[in-house]
């Protein structure tokens, strides 16, 4: 039996997870938060050469804290790391967090992308990302938009606007896997100057246009990049309801990095901060070894689809530095 389609085709098809966005059109940037109804086990894997992160060290399998309350994806480069502070404040107000005596400390790892040169107004005096993080947390829901929202608001690729994407799949036995990604890659999600996506072999139900695979391919060593813009990084989350340890979450995040490589050319470069978090709600039984292998494969396929959906769903606004896919090919 093969994979099935899930209700929303969003990461929130993993029950118990919610996603919220907040963005500032003038800033051309934003924040996306994944929060669980309950704390969840998490891991992380970094493949890019220029990451920006908060609290990722505690996700190593040898650390004491194994569960987190939320994960944050943000624009704003290093300034965007402050978004997690707003999320932590909100969670503390909700009574959430790691218990230390009579104090609760929300555990909120985060990652950022660089969108400071995308035409937005960056002349602020007070860092706006803390407030955006709190607003994104307060907006968290099972249903959410994709495209030019949240952490994908100001994202770009080599030749088109980037965006925020998500996808999911239901595996045999009731295991669900979903992906959430902010695509701001050095490389491109589409094949040369054509409308087809590199992720086309993994598409389901024409979720990013149904164009199929490209009829011709350019020299892969001449793939377009935005190296001169110095503004890159694709950051994402893959989640499942299968019960995984922190070490197994780390392996799931590692496997999901193949989704970046299938959907973005080039990917994992020295100038990207490519990073994937993995989350397990543990609502289903722990998978055996064979099931873990297939779960990793499914995570990569779902992540590739989410990348393409992000670019496909992006929309242009006045002053954009690059066109959206819909402008050129829609």
Short mmCIF file of the C-alpha atoms (twelve columns), coordinates in Angstrom:
data_MODEL
# 
_entry.id   MODEL 
# 
loop_
_atom_site.group_PDB 
_atom_site.id 
_atom_site.type_symbol 
_atom_site.label_atom_id 
_atom_site.label_alt_id 
_atom_site.label_comp_id 
_atom_site.label_asym_id 
_atom_site.label_seq_id 
_atom_site.Cartn_x 
_atom_site.Cartn_y 
_atom_site.Cartn_z 
_atom_site.pdbx_PDB_model_num 
ATOM 1   C CA . UNK A 1   0.000  0.000  0.000   1 
ATOM 2   C CA . UNK A 2   1.394  3.410  -0.927  1 
ATOM 3   C CA . UNK A 3   1.123  6.797  0.694   1 
ATOM 4   C CA . UNK A 4   -2.231 8.531  0.926   1 
ATOM 5   C CA . UNK A 5   -3.227 12.162 0.858   1 
ATOM 6   C CA . UNK A 6   -3.906 13.988 4.070   1 
ATOM 7   C CA . UNK A 7   -6.704 16.410 4.815   1 
ATOM 8   C CA . UNK A 8   -4.914 19.744 4.537   1 
ATOM 9   C CA . UNK A 9   -1.609 18.851 2.848   1 
ATOM 10  C CA . UNK A 10  0.015  20.825 5.666   1 
ATOM 11  C CA . UNK A 11  2.374  19.942 8.493   1 
ATOM 12  C CA . UNK A 12  -0.593 20.324 10.852  1 
ATOM 13  C CA . UNK A 13  -1.976 17.071 9.502   1 
ATOM 14  C CA . UNK A 14  0.287  15.761 12.272  1 
ATOM 15  C CA . UNK A 15  -2.320 16.068 15.011  1 
ATOM 16  C CA . UNK A 16  -1.428 18.250 17.969  1 
ATOM 17  C CA . UNK A 17  0.648  20.756 15.995  1 
ATOM 18  C CA . UNK A 18  -0.345 24.295 15.021  1 
ATOM 19  C CA . UNK A 19  1.351  26.928 12.869  1 
ATOM 20  C CA . UNK A 20  1.096  30.690 13.075  1 
ATOM 21  C CA . UNK A 21  2.470  33.507 10.928  1 
ATOM 22  C CA . UNK A 22  3.110  37.185 11.468  1 
ATOM 23  C CA . UNK A 23  4.556  39.547 8.887   1 
ATOM 24  C CA . UNK A 24  5.160  43.236 8.290   1 
ATOM 25  C CA . UNK A 25  4.600  44.279 4.641   1 
ATOM 26  C CA . UNK A 26  6.690  47.394 5.074   1 
ATOM 27  C CA . UNK A 27  9.530  45.409 6.585   1 
ATOM 28  C CA . UNK A 28  9.094  42.674 3.933   1 
ATOM 29  C CA . UNK A 29  9.838  40.072 6.529   1 
ATOM 30  C CA . UNK A 30  8.076  37.860 9.012   1 
ATOM 31  C CA . UNK A 31  8.020  34.954 11.428  1 
ATOM 32  C CA . UNK A 32  6.492  31.469 11.423  1 
ATOM 33  C CA . UNK A 33  5.982  29.436 14.611  1 
ATOM 34  C CA . UNK A 34  5.251  25.727 15.017  1 
ATOM 35  C CA . UNK A 35  3.788  25.017 18.445  1 
ATOM 36  C CA . UNK A 36  2.533  21.795 19.971  1 
ATOM 37  C CA . UNK A 37  -0.518 21.328 22.135  1 
ATOM 38  C CA . UNK A 38  1.987  19.484 24.341  1 
ATOM 39  C CA . UNK A 39  5.793  19.549 24.389  1 
ATOM 40  C CA . UNK A 40  7.304  17.406 21.634  1 
ATOM 41  C CA . UNK A 41  10.611 15.669 21.032  1 
ATOM 42  C CA . UNK A 42  12.857 17.483 18.565  1 
ATOM 43  C CA . UNK A 43  16.146 17.187 16.718  1 
ATOM 44  C CA . UNK A 44  18.032 19.305 14.198  1 
ATOM 45  C CA . UNK A 45  20.467 18.944 11.333  1 
ATOM 46  C CA . UNK A 46  22.452 21.707 9.625   1 
ATOM 47  C CA . UNK A 47  23.847 21.308 6.092   1 
ATOM 48  C CA . UNK A 48  24.472 24.889 5.027   1 
ATOM 49  C CA . UNK A 49  27.682 26.794 5.656   1 
ATOM 50  C CA . UNK A 50  26.138 29.955 7.124   1 
ATOM 51  C CA . UNK A 51  23.480 29.065 9.727   1 
ATOM 52  C CA . UNK A 52  21.886 31.364 12.276  1 
ATOM 53  C CA . UNK A 53  20.316 29.566 15.223  1 
ATOM 54  C CA . UNK A 54  19.045 29.711 18.785  1 
ATOM 55  C CA . UNK A 55  19.079 26.828 21.295  1 
ATOM 56  C CA . UNK A 56  19.986 24.171 18.755  1 
ATOM 57  C CA . UNK A 57  22.796 22.763 20.936  1 
ATOM 58  C CA . UNK A 58  20.250 21.434 23.423  1 
ATOM 59  C CA . UNK A 59  18.731 19.282 20.669  1 
ATOM 60  C CA . UNK A 60  21.809 17.044 20.555  1 
ATOM 61  C CA . UNK A 61  20.961 13.492 21.639  1 
ATOM 62  C CA . UNK A 62  23.277 13.696 24.680  1 
ATOM 63  C CA . UNK A 63  21.523 16.733 26.207  1 
ATOM 64  C CA . UNK A 64  19.233 16.683 29.252  1 
ATOM 65  C CA . UNK A 65  16.236 18.494 27.720  1 
ATOM 66  C CA . UNK A 66  14.588 16.242 25.127  1 
ATOM 67  C CA . UNK A 67  11.362 18.112 24.418  1 
ATOM 68  C CA . UNK A 68  10.560 21.626 23.242  1 
ATOM 69  C CA . UNK A 69  7.452  23.792 23.315  1 
ATOM 70  C CA . UNK A 70  7.794  25.469 19.915  1 
ATOM 71  C CA . UNK A 71  10.080 25.934 16.910  1 
ATOM 72  C CA . UNK A 72  10.597 29.285 15.199  1 
ATOM 73  C CA . UNK A 73  11.508 30.139 11.600  1 
ATOM 74  C CA . UNK A 74  12.234 33.815 11.018  1 
ATOM 75  C CA . UNK A 75  13.469 36.333 8.527   1 
ATOM 76  C CA . UNK A 76  15.746 39.146 9.611   1 
ATOM 77  C CA . UNK A 77  19.119 37.404 9.742   1 
ATOM 78  C CA . UNK A 78  20.618 37.606 13.259  1 
ATOM 79  C CA . UNK A 79  17.995 40.179 14.267  1 
ATOM 80  C CA . UNK A 80  15.321 37.553 13.629  1 
ATOM 81  C CA . UNK A 81  16.628 35.353 16.428  1 
ATOM 82  C CA . UNK A 82  14.782 37.695 18.783  1 
ATOM 83  C CA . UNK A 83  11.486 36.278 17.459  1 
ATOM 84  C CA . UNK A 84  11.960 33.264 19.722  1 
ATOM 85  C CA . UNK A 85  12.077 35.591 22.740  1 
ATOM 86  C CA . UNK A 86  8.568  36.799 21.936  1 
ATOM 87  C CA . UNK A 87  7.393  33.212 21.568  1 
ATOM 88  C CA . UNK A 88  8.992  32.276 24.892  1 
ATOM 89  C CA . UNK A 89  7.261  35.208 26.599  1 
ATOM 90  C CA . UNK A 90  3.899  34.116 25.214  1 
ATOM 91  C CA . UNK A 91  4.388  30.501 26.211  1 
ATOM 92  C CA . UNK A 92  5.388  31.525 29.722  1 
ATOM 93  C CA . UNK A 93  2.161  33.509 30.013  1 
ATOM 94  C CA . UNK A 94  0.344  30.305 29.036  1 
ATOM 95  C CA . UNK A 95  2.082  28.392 31.816  1 
ATOM 96  C CA . UNK A 96  4.216  26.413 29.383  1 
ATOM 97  C CA . UNK A 97  7.870  25.484 29.802  1 
ATOM 98  C CA . UNK A 98  10.494 23.194 31.295  1 
ATOM 99  C CA . UNK A 99  9.911  22.954 35.051  1 
ATOM 100 C CA . UNK A 100 12.805 24.108 37.258  1 
ATOM 101 C CA . UNK A 101 11.597 24.378 40.846  1 
ATOM 102 C CA . UNK A 102 8.664  26.772 40.803  1 
ATOM 103 C CA . UNK A 103 9.760  28.321 37.487  1 
ATOM 104 C CA . UNK A 104 8.815  27.309 33.959  1 
ATOM 105 C CA . UNK A 105 11.267 27.977 31.145  1 
ATOM 106 C CA . UNK A 106 9.812  27.618 27.620  1 
ATOM 107 C CA . UNK A 107 12.203 25.803 25.279  1 
ATOM 108 C CA . UNK A 108 12.048 27.525 21.878  1 
ATOM 109 C CA . UNK A 109 14.781 26.695 19.350  1 
ATOM 110 C CA . UNK A 110 14.832 28.840 16.228  1 
ATOM 111 C CA . UNK A 111 16.559 29.480 12.924  1 
ATOM 112 C CA . UNK A 112 16.775 32.519 10.670  1 
ATOM 113 C CA . UNK A 113 17.188 33.397 7.008   1 
ATOM 114 C CA . UNK A 114 18.727 36.497 5.454   1 
ATOM 115 C CA . UNK A 115 16.174 38.840 3.840   1 
ATOM 116 C CA . UNK A 116 17.734 42.226 4.654   1 
ATOM 117 C CA . UNK A 117 18.365 43.229 1.016   1 
ATOM 118 C CA . UNK A 118 14.919 42.522 -0.435  1 
ATOM 119 C CA . UNK A 119 13.673 46.106 -0.739  1 
ATOM 120 C CA . UNK A 120 11.903 46.361 2.606   1 
ATOM 121 C CA . UNK A 121 12.278 49.152 5.131   1 
ATOM 122 C CA . UNK A 122 15.009 48.002 7.514   1 
ATOM 123 C CA . UNK A 123 15.622 51.402 9.133   1 
ATOM 124 C CA . UNK A 124 13.920 50.464 12.401  1 
ATOM 125 C CA . UNK A 125 15.368 51.575 15.760  1 
ATOM 126 C CA . UNK A 126 13.777 48.811 17.873  1 
ATOM 127 C CA . UNK A 127 14.041 45.175 16.811  1 
ATOM 128 C CA . UNK A 128 10.569 44.210 15.462  1 
ATOM 129 C CA . UNK A 129 11.033 40.450 15.533  1 
ATOM 130 C CA . UNK A 130 10.183 39.840 19.188  1 
ATOM 131 C CA . UNK A 131 6.712  41.312 18.651  1 
ATOM 132 C CA . UNK A 132 6.322  39.388 15.400  1 
ATOM 133 C CA . UNK A 133 7.218  36.163 17.194  1 
ATOM 134 C CA . UNK A 134 4.544  36.711 19.829  1 
ATOM 135 C CA . UNK A 135 1.979  37.615 17.170  1 
ATOM 136 C CA . UNK A 136 2.792  34.472 15.209  1 
ATOM 137 C CA . UNK A 137 2.361  32.333 18.328  1 
ATOM 138 C CA . UNK A 138 -1.002 33.930 19.067  1 
ATOM 139 C CA . UNK A 139 -2.113 33.254 15.466  1 
ATOM 140 C CA . UNK A 140 -1.233 29.550 15.589  1 
ATOM 141 C CA . UNK A 141 -3.879 27.296 14.044  1 
ATOM 142 C CA . UNK A 142 -4.282 23.969 12.283  1 
ATOM 143 C CA . UNK A 143 -5.135 25.868 9.101   1 
ATOM 144 C CA . UNK A 144 -2.649 28.398 7.772   1 
ATOM 145 C CA . UNK A 145 -1.618 30.071 4.532   1 
ATOM 146 C CA . UNK A 146 1.420  29.290 2.425   1 
ATOM 147 C CA . UNK A 147 3.287  31.518 -0.017  1 
ATOM 148 C CA . UNK A 148 4.334  35.079 0.811   1 
ATOM 149 C CA . UNK A 149 3.594  34.865 4.519   1 
ATOM 150 C CA . UNK A 150 5.443  34.429 7.784   1 
ATOM 151 C CA . UNK A 151 9.103  33.606 7.459   1 
ATOM 152 C CA . UNK A 152 8.636  33.413 3.681   1 
ATOM 153 C CA . UNK A 153 7.349  36.995 3.339   1 
ATOM 154 C CA . UNK A 154 10.579 38.436 1.971   1 
ATOM 155 C CA . UNK A 155 12.221 35.253 0.744   1 
ATOM 156 C CA . UNK A 156 13.778 34.951 -2.707  1 
ATOM 157 C CA . UNK A 157 15.501 32.315 -4.818  1 
ATOM 158 C CA . UNK A 158 18.020 32.780 -7.626  1 
ATOM 159 C CA . UNK A 159 15.378 33.764 -10.176 1 
ATOM 160 C CA . UNK A 160 11.969 34.002 -8.465  1 
ATOM 161 C CA . UNK A 161 10.320 35.014 -5.214  1 
ATOM 162 C CA . UNK A 162 10.633 32.407 -2.514  1 
ATOM 163 C CA . UNK A 163 8.034  31.766 0.130   1 
ATOM 164 C CA . UNK A 164 6.640  29.570 2.869   1 
ATOM 165 C CA . UNK A 165 5.530  26.069 1.914   1 
ATOM 166 C CA . UNK A 166 4.087  22.973 3.522   1 
ATOM 167 C CA . UNK A 167 3.048  19.450 2.523   1 
ATOM 168 C CA . UNK A 168 2.186  16.135 4.168   1 
ATOM 169 C CA . UNK A 169 1.589  12.451 3.558   1 
ATOM 170 C CA . UNK A 170 -0.142 9.581  5.357   1 
ATOM 171 C CA . UNK A 171 1.927  6.401  5.462   1 
ATOM 172 C CA . UNK A 172 0.778  2.824  5.972   1 
ATOM 173 C CA . UNK A 173 -0.224 2.130  9.559   1 
ATOM 174 C CA . UNK A 174 -1.485 5.646  10.211  1 
ATOM 175 C CA . UNK A 175 1.852  7.405  10.511  1 
ATOM 176 C CA . UNK A 176 1.720  10.992 9.243   1 
ATOM 177 C CA . UNK A 177 4.705  13.038 8.119   1 
ATOM 178 C CA . UNK A 178 4.612  16.730 7.239   1 
ATOM 179 C CA . UNK A 179 7.009  19.489 6.272   1 
ATOM 180 C CA . UNK A 180 7.138  23.254 6.713   1 
ATOM 181 C CA . UNK A 181 9.785  25.334 4.952   1 
ATOM 182 C CA . UNK A 182 10.832 28.925 4.299   1 
ATOM 183 C CA . UNK A 183 12.570 28.982 0.914   1 
ATOM 184 C CA . UNK A 184 15.212 31.687 0.543   1 
ATOM 185 C CA . UNK A 185 17.756 29.657 -1.388  1 
ATOM 186 C CA . UNK A 186 20.955 30.661 -3.143  1 
ATOM 187 C CA . UNK A 187 19.830 28.372 -5.945  1 
ATOM 188 C CA . UNK A 188 16.612 27.880 -7.885  1 
ATOM 189 C CA . UNK A 189 13.504 25.745 -7.402  1 
ATOM 190 C CA . UNK A 190 12.760 25.751 -11.147 1 
ATOM 191 C CA . UNK A 191 14.686 24.261 -14.058 1 
ATOM 192 C CA . UNK A 192 16.661 27.009 -15.764 1 
ATOM 193 C CA . UNK A 193 14.301 29.568 -17.309 1 
ATOM 194 C CA . UNK A 194 11.493 27.040 -17.525 1 
ATOM 195 C CA . UNK A 195 8.365  26.819 -15.315 1 
ATOM 196 C CA . UNK A 196 8.898  23.207 -14.260 1 
ATOM 197 C CA . UNK A 197 10.107 22.475 -10.736 1 
ATOM 198 C CA . UNK A 198 13.073 20.328 -9.823  1 
ATOM 199 C CA . UNK A 199 10.698 18.616 -7.378  1 
ATOM 200 C CA . UNK A 200 8.277  17.609 -10.162 1 
ATOM 201 C CA . UNK A 201 8.789  13.818 -9.800  1 
ATOM 202 C CA . UNK A 202 7.415  14.019 -6.261  1 
ATOM 203 C CA . UNK A 203 4.353  16.190 -6.973  1 
ATOM 204 C CA . UNK A 204 0.919  14.993 -5.899  1 
ATOM 205 C CA . UNK A 205 -2.468 16.168 -7.204  1 
ATOM 206 C CA . UNK A 206 -0.948 19.037 -9.225  1 
ATOM 207 C CA . UNK A 207 -0.145 20.779 -5.939  1 
ATOM 208 C CA . UNK A 208 2.365  23.077 -7.636  1 
ATOM 209 C CA . UNK A 209 0.868  23.438 -11.074 1 
ATOM 210 C CA . UNK A 210 1.078  19.949 -12.521 1 
ATOM 211 C CA . UNK A 211 3.625  20.952 -15.178 1 
ATOM 212 C CA . UNK A 212 5.474  17.661 -14.869 1 
ATOM 213 C CA . UNK A 213 9.177  17.233 -15.434 1 
ATOM 214 C CA . UNK A 214 11.087 19.541 -17.758 1 
ATOM 215 C CA . UNK A 215 11.490 18.499 -21.389 1 
ATOM 216 C CA . UNK A 216 15.085 19.720 -21.435 1 
ATOM 217 C CA . UNK A 217 17.669 20.554 -18.801 1 
ATOM 218 C CA . UNK A 218 20.457 23.143 -18.777 1 
ATOM 219 C CA . UNK A 219 24.035 22.397 -17.849 1 
ATOM 220 C CA . UNK A 220 23.786 21.736 -14.091 1 
ATOM 221 C CA . UNK A 221 27.102 23.479 -13.514 1 
ATOM 222 C CA . UNK A 222 25.621 26.667 -14.944 1 
ATOM 223 C CA . UNK A 223 22.621 26.754 -12.600 1 
ATOM 224 C CA . UNK A 224 21.590 30.313 -11.651 1 
ATOM 225 C CA . UNK A 225 22.395 31.592 -8.159  1 
ATOM 226 C CA . UNK A 226 22.028 34.854 -6.264  1 
ATOM 227 C CA . UNK A 227 25.553 34.716 -4.891  1 
ATOM 228 C CA . UNK A 228 26.105 38.449 -5.463  1 
ATOM 229 C CA . UNK A 229 23.103 39.289 -3.270  1 
ATOM 230 C CA . UNK A 230 24.549 37.693 -0.106  1 
ATOM 231 C CA . UNK A 231 21.078 36.780 1.125   1 
ATOM 232 C CA . UNK A 232 20.299 33.088 1.362   1 
ATOM 233 C CA . UNK A 233 19.211 30.120 3.504   1 
ATOM 234 C CA . UNK A 234 16.358 27.617 3.421   1 
ATOM 235 C CA . UNK A 235 15.062 26.586 6.846   1 
ATOM 236 C CA . UNK A 236 12.414 24.009 7.598   1 
ATOM 237 C CA . UNK A 237 10.737 21.561 9.931   1 
ATOM 238 C CA . UNK A 238 9.679  17.971 9.346   1 
ATOM 239 C CA . UNK A 239 7.226  16.424 11.800  1 
ATOM 240 C CA . UNK A 240 5.630  13.056 12.472  1 
ATOM 241 C CA . UNK A 241 3.239  11.429 14.901  1 
ATOM 242 C CA . UNK A 242 5.498  8.366  15.173  1 
ATOM 243 C CA . UNK A 243 7.238  8.071  18.536  1 
ATOM 244 C CA . UNK A 244 10.904 8.956  18.023  1 
ATOM 245 C CA . UNK A 245 13.777 9.556  20.400  1 
ATOM 246 C CA . UNK A 246 15.842 12.713 20.154  1 
ATOM 247 C CA . UNK A 247 18.516 10.754 18.283  1 
ATOM 248 C CA . UNK A 248 15.916 9.400  15.856  1 
ATOM 249 C CA . UNK A 249 14.552 12.917 15.322  1 
ATOM 250 C CA . UNK A 250 18.058 14.019 14.407  1 
ATOM 251 C CA . UNK A 251 18.264 11.218 11.841  1 
ATOM 252 C CA . UNK A 252 14.845 12.208 10.461  1 
ATOM 253 C CA . UNK A 253 16.040 15.790 10.026  1 
ATOM 254 C CA . UNK A 254 19.162 14.507 8.300   1 
ATOM 255 C CA . UNK A 255 17.118 12.393 5.874   1 
ATOM 256 C CA . UNK A 256 14.801 15.329 5.137   1 
ATOM 257 C CA . UNK A 257 17.778 17.350 3.895   1 
ATOM 258 C CA . UNK A 258 17.550 15.220 0.739   1 
ATOM 259 C CA . UNK A 259 14.306 17.093 0.066   1 
ATOM 260 C CA . UNK A 260 16.290 20.328 -0.259  1 
ATOM 261 C CA . UNK A 261 18.699 18.655 -2.671  1 
ATOM 262 C CA . UNK A 262 15.822 17.295 -4.786  1 
ATOM 263 C CA . UNK A 263 14.017 20.632 -4.970  1 
ATOM 264 C CA . UNK A 264 16.771 23.287 -5.061  1 
ATOM 265 C CA . UNK A 265 19.784 23.514 -7.381  1 
ATOM 266 C CA . UNK A 266 22.339 24.125 -5.982  1 
ATOM 267 C CA . UNK A 267 21.571 23.469 -2.321  1 
ATOM 268 C CA . UNK A 268 23.538 23.154 0.934   1 
ATOM 269 C CA . UNK A 269 26.101 25.666 -0.279  1 
ATOM 270 C CA . UNK A 270 28.723 27.532 1.713   1 
ATOM 271 C CA . UNK A 271 26.543 30.659 1.532   1 
ATOM 272 C CA . UNK A 272 23.304 28.946 2.610   1 
ATOM 273 C CA . UNK A 273 22.405 28.233 6.233   1 
ATOM 274 C CA . UNK A 274 20.254 25.252 5.278   1 
ATOM 275 C CA . UNK A 275 18.765 23.702 8.418   1 
ATOM 276 C CA . UNK A 276 15.948 21.307 9.239   1 
ATOM 277 C CA . UNK A 277 14.330 20.669 12.603  1 
ATOM 278 C CA . UNK A 278 12.480 17.404 13.218  1 
ATOM 279 C CA . UNK A 279 9.573  16.979 15.621  1 
ATOM 280 C CA . UNK A 280 7.787  13.927 17.026  1 
ATOM 281 C CA . UNK A 281 4.459  14.125 18.847  1 
ATOM 282 C CA . UNK A 282 4.709  10.404 19.741  1 
ATOM 283 C CA . UNK A 283 0.982  9.778  19.204  1 
ATOM 284 C CA . UNK A 284 1.786  6.563  17.321  1 
ATOM 285 C CA . UNK A 285 3.975  3.632  18.303  1 
ATOM 286 C CA . UNK A 286 7.722  3.755  17.757  1 
ATOM 287 C CA . UNK A 287 8.623  2.500  14.271  1 
ATOM 288 C CA . UNK A 288 10.862 -0.507 13.733  1 
ATOM 289 C CA . UNK A 289 14.081 -0.147 11.756  1 
ATOM 290 C CA . UNK A 290 12.478 -0.697 8.343   1 
ATOM 291 C CA . UNK A 291 9.721  1.795  9.137   1 
ATOM 292 C CA . UNK A 292 12.310 4.364  10.234  1 
ATOM 293 C CA . UNK A 293 14.032 4.026  6.877   1 
ATOM 294 C CA . UNK A 294 10.813 4.646  4.975   1 
ATOM 295 C CA . UNK A 295 9.847  7.490  7.307   1 
ATOM 296 C CA . UNK A 296 13.101 9.246  6.427   1 
ATOM 297 C CA . UNK A 297 12.453 8.726  2.728   1 
ATOM 298 C CA . UNK A 298 8.924  10.080 3.097   1 
ATOM 299 C CA . UNK A 299 10.245 13.116 4.976   1 
ATOM 300 C CA . UNK A 300 12.572 13.938 2.084   1 
ATOM 301 C CA . UNK A 301 9.772  13.568 -0.474  1 
ATOM 302 C CA . UNK A 302 7.377  15.739 1.553   1 
ATOM 303 C CA . UNK A 303 10.060 18.404 2.078   1 
ATOM 304 C CA . UNK A 304 10.763 18.565 -1.663  1 
ATOM 305 C CA . UNK A 305 7.054  19.102 -2.320  1 
ATOM 306 C CA . UNK A 306 6.862  21.801 0.359   1 
ATOM 307 C CA . UNK A 307 9.753  23.700 -1.251  1 
ATOM 308 C CA . UNK A 308 8.035  23.745 -4.635  1 
ATOM 309 C CA . UNK A 309 4.692  24.701 -3.087  1 
ATOM 310 C CA . UNK A 310 6.364  27.678 -1.390  1 
ATOM 311 C CA . UNK A 311 7.591  29.122 -4.679  1 
ATOM 312 C CA . UNK A 312 4.396  28.233 -6.543  1 
ATOM 313 C CA . UNK A 313 2.195  29.971 -3.953  1 
ATOM 314 C CA . UNK A 314 4.299  33.141 -3.618  1 
ATOM 315 C CA . UNK A 315 2.736  36.386 -4.790  1 
ATOM 316 C CA . UNK A 316 4.299  39.663 -5.905  1 
ATOM 317 C CA . UNK A 317 3.926  43.061 -4.296  1 
ATOM 318 C CA . UNK A 318 5.041  46.455 -5.548  1 
ATOM 319 C CA . UNK A 319 8.774  46.980 -5.286  1 
ATOM 320 C CA . UNK A 320 9.762  43.312 -5.474  1 
ATOM 321 C CA . UNK A 321 13.290 42.621 -6.638  1 
ATOM 322 C CA . UNK A 322 12.219 39.398 -8.404  1 
ATOM 323 C CA . UNK A 323 9.004  38.165 -10.042 1 
ATOM 324 C CA . UNK A 324 6.820  35.466 -8.537  1 
ATOM 325 C CA . UNK A 325 6.349  32.149 -10.340 1 
ATOM 326 C CA . UNK A 326 2.724  33.114 -10.942 1 
ATOM 327 C CA . UNK A 327 3.805  36.316 -12.728 1 
ATOM 328 C CA . UNK A 328 6.056  34.491 -15.144 1 
ATOM 329 C CA . UNK A 329 4.243  31.229 -15.675 1 
ATOM 330 C CA . UNK A 330 0.834  31.256 -13.990 1 
# 
